[in-house]
Amino acid sequence: AGRDIDRLTQVAGRLDNEGLSALPVALDVRHPERVRDAFERIERTAGPVSFLANNAGANFPLLAERISPNAWRAVTQIALDGTFFCSQEFFRRLDGRPGAIVNNLASYVWLGLPGDAHSAAAKAGQMNLTLTLAAEWARHGVRVNGLVIGNYPHAGIPGFDPGTEGPRAKSIPAQRPLRAQEIGRAAAFLC
């Protein structure tokens, strides 16, 4: 699920070519009614949902004094509000069944990073939301966890060169950044 249905359809096509199936669903997580509609469509096609990965995010580096109210809202509504709306709808639909949620968090919630006031604030709220939902929903058999993955090279990072791992690799104990598959495996384990 995501806002760019064309991109989702392309990814679903690649997965189909690998013998996997995917259902592309257009969704803007900032709107609870659209979240509800997306869950409806998914459950009509695939059956009840047992796992939720909250990975929606938006960020564009900008010093705090230059962040407009609209820019602030765009980032915080996607990362924080969207995580809450999706988690709440997921919990309602479990209707007493066990389930698991994995939230994509960020290490800069502890560090403070110039240019990321909006995103860091949203991710800090998302981290606290993760802890709160875990405490509230554990008695219902719902596990809520977060993955704090830090930076890793991918096409969404400005200046990303797919042929290199970048200069930061030397500062990482493994001498290389995370790979997408490692993040996916960790999320699958938590589910």
Coordinates of C-alpha atoms in Angstrom, one line a residue:
A1 CA 0.0 0.0 0.0
G2 CA 1.2 3.5 -0.8
R3 CA 0.4 6.7 -2.5
D4 CA 2.0 5.9 -5.9
I5 CA -0.2 3.2 -7.5
D6 CA 2.0 3.1 -10.6
R7 CA 5.1 2.3 -8.6
L8 CA 3.2 -0.3 -6.6
T9 CA 1.9 -1.9 -9.7
Q10 CA 5.4 -2.1 -11.1
V11 CA 6.7 -3.8 -7.9
A12 CA 3.7 -6.2 -7.9
G13 CA 4.6 -7.1 -11.5
R14 CA 8.2 -7.8 -10.5
L15 CA 7.0 -10.0 -7.6
D16 CA 4.6 -11.9 -9.9
N17 CA 7.6 -12.6 -12.2
E18 CA 9.4 -14.2 -9.3
G19 CA 6.4 -16.4 -8.5
L20 CA 5.1 -14.3 -5.6
S21 CA 1.8 -12.4 -5.4
A22 CA 1.1 -8.9 -4.4
L23 CA -2.0 -6.7 -4.2
P24 CA -1.2 -3.0 -5.0
V25 CA -3.5 -0.7 -3.0
A26 CA -3.5 3.1 -3.2
L27 CA -3.4 4.6 0.3
D28 CA -2.7 7.9 1.9
V29 CA -2.3 7.0 5.6
R30 CA -3.1 10.6 6.7
H31 CA -6.8 9.9 6.2
P32 CA -8.4 7.3 8.5
E33 CA -11.3 6.7 6.1
R34 CA -8.8 5.8 3.3
V35 CA -7.0 3.5 5.8
R36 CA -10.3 1.7 6.5
D37 CA -11.1 1.4 2.8
A38 CA -7.7 0.0 2.1
F39 CA -8.1 -2.7 4.8
E40 CA -11.5 -3.5 3.3
R41 CA -10.0 -4.1 -0.1
I42 CA -7.1 -6.1 1.2
E43 CA -9.3 -8.3 3.3
R44 CA -11.8 -8.9 0.5
T45 CA -9.0 -10.1 -1.7
A46 CA -6.6 -11.8 0.7
G47 CA -8.6 -12.5 3.9
P48 CA -8.0 -11.3 7.4
V49 CA -4.7 -9.4 8.0
S50 CA -2.5 -10.7 10.8
F51 CA 0.6 -8.6 10.5
L52 CA 1.1 -4.9 9.9
A53 CA 4.3 -3.1 8.9
N54 CA 4.1 0.7 9.3
N55 CA 6.7 2.0 7.0
A56 CA 5.1 5.1 5.5
G57 CA 7.3 8.1 5.9
A58 CA 8.2 11.4 4.3
N59 CA 11.2 13.6 4.8
F60 CA 13.1 16.3 3.1
P61 CA 16.0 17.9 4.9
L62 CA 15.3 21.5 5.9
L63 CA 16.6 23.6 8.8
A64 CA 13.9 24.1 11.5
E65 CA 13.6 27.9 10.9
R66 CA 12.6 27.2 7.2
I67 CA 10.0 24.5 7.8
S68 CA 6.6 25.8 6.9
P69 CA 3.4 24.7 8.7
N70 CA 2.4 22.6 5.7
A71 CA 5.8 21.0 5.5
W72 CA 5.7 20.2 9.2
R73 CA 2.2 18.7 8.9
A74 CA 3.1 16.7 5.8
V75 CA 5.9 14.9 7.6
T76 CA 4.3 14.4 11.0
Q77 CA 0.9 13.3 9.6
I78 CA 2.4 10.6 7.5
A79 CA 4.9 9.2 10.0
L80 CA 2.9 9.7 13.3
D81 CA -0.7 10.0 12.4
G82 CA -0.5 7.4 9.7
T83 CA 1.1 4.9 12.0
F84 CA -1.6 5.5 14.6
F85 CA -4.5 5.3 12.1
C86 CA -3.2 2.1 10.5
S87 CA -2.5 0.5 13.9
Q88 CA -5.9 1.4 15.2
E89 CA -7.7 0.0 12.2
F90 CA -5.6 -3.2 12.3
F91 CA -6.4 -3.7 16.0
R92 CA -10.1 -3.2 15.4
R93 CA -10.1 -5.8 12.6
L94 CA -8.3 -8.4 14.6
D95 CA -11.4 -8.7 16.7
G96 CA -9.7 -10.7 19.5
R97 CA -7.3 -12.6 17.2
P98 CA -3.5 -12.3 17.9
G99 CA -1.4 -10.2 15.6
A100 CA 1.8 -8.3 15.2
I101 CA 2.8 -4.8 14.2
V102 CA 6.3 -3.6 13.2
N103 CA 7.0 0.1 13.0
N104 CA 9.9 1.6 11.1
L105 CA 11.6 3.9 13.5
A106 CA 14.8 6.0 13.1
S107 CA 18.0 6.4 15.2
Y108 CA 17.9 10.2 15.0
V109 CA 15.2 10.4 17.6
W110 CA 18.0 10.2 20.1
L111 CA 20.6 12.2 18.3
G112 CA 19.1 15.3 16.9
L113 CA 20.0 15.8 13.3
P114 CA 20.2 19.2 11.7
G115 CA 17.6 19.5 8.9
D116 CA 15.3 16.8 10.4
A117 CA 13.3 18.5 13.1
H118 CA 10.0 17.5 11.6
S119 CA 10.9 13.9 10.9
A120 CA 12.8 13.4 14.1
A121 CA 9.8 14.8 16.1
A122 CA 7.4 12.5 14.2
K123 CA 9.7 9.5 14.7
A124 CA 10.1 10.2 18.4
G125 CA 6.3 10.3 18.7
Q126 CA 6.1 7.1 16.7
M127 CA 8.6 5.4 19.0
N128 CA 6.5 6.4 22.0
L129 CA 3.4 5.2 20.3
T130 CA 5.1 1.9 19.7
L131 CA 5.9 1.5 23.4
T132 CA 2.4 2.6 24.4
L133 CA 0.5 0.3 22.0
A134 CA 2.8 -2.6 23.0
A135 CA 1.8 -2.0 26.7
E136 CA -1.9 -1.6 25.9
W137 CA -2.4 -4.4 23.4
A138 CA -0.1 -7.2 24.8
R139 CA -3.0 -8.5 26.9
H140 CA -4.9 -8.9 23.6
G141 CA -2.2 -11.0 22.0
V142 CA -0.9 -8.2 19.8
R143 CA 2.8 -7.7 19.7
V144 CA 4.0 -4.2 18.8
N145 CA 7.7 -3.7 17.9
G146 CA 9.8 -1.2 16.2
L147 CA 12.9 -1.5 14.1
V148 CA 15.5 1.3 14.4
I149 CA 17.5 0.8 11.2
G150 CA 19.5 4.0 10.8
N151 CA 20.7 5.0 7.3
Y152 CA 21.3 2.5 4.5
P153 CA 21.9 3.1 0.9
H154 CA 18.8 3.1 -1.3
A155 CA 17.3 4.9 -4.2
G156 CA 15.5 7.4 -1.9
I157 CA 18.7 9.0 -0.6
P158 CA 20.0 12.0 -2.6
G159 CA 23.2 11.2 -4.3
F160 CA 22.8 7.4 -4.0
D161 CA 25.2 5.5 -6.2
P162 CA 24.1 1.8 -6.5
G163 CA 27.6 0.8 -7.2
T164 CA 29.1 1.9 -3.9
E165 CA 28.3 1.6 -0.2
G166 CA 29.5 5.1 0.6
P167 CA 32.1 6.6 2.9
R168 CA 30.0 5.9 6.1
A169 CA 30.7 2.2 5.7
K170 CA 34.1 2.5 7.5
S171 CA 32.4 3.8 10.6
I172 CA 30.0 0.8 10.9
P173 CA 31.4 -2.2 12.8
A174 CA 30.5 -4.6 10.0
Q175 CA 32.3 -2.3 7.6
R176 CA 29.1 -2.0 5.5
P177 CA 25.6 -0.6 5.8
L178 CA 22.5 -2.6 6.2
R179 CA 21.0 -4.3 3.3
A180 CA 17.2 -4.2 2.6
Q181 CA 17.0 -8.0 2.9
E182 CA 18.4 -7.8 6.4
I183 CA 15.7 -5.3 7.4
G184 CA 13.0 -7.5 5.9
R185 CA 14.2 -10.6 7.7
A186 CA 14.2 -8.7 11.0
A187 CA 10.7 -7.5 10.4
A188 CA 9.5 -11.0 9.4
F189 CA 11.1 -12.4 12.6
L190 CA 9.2 -9.9 14.7
C191 CA 6.0 -10.8 13.0

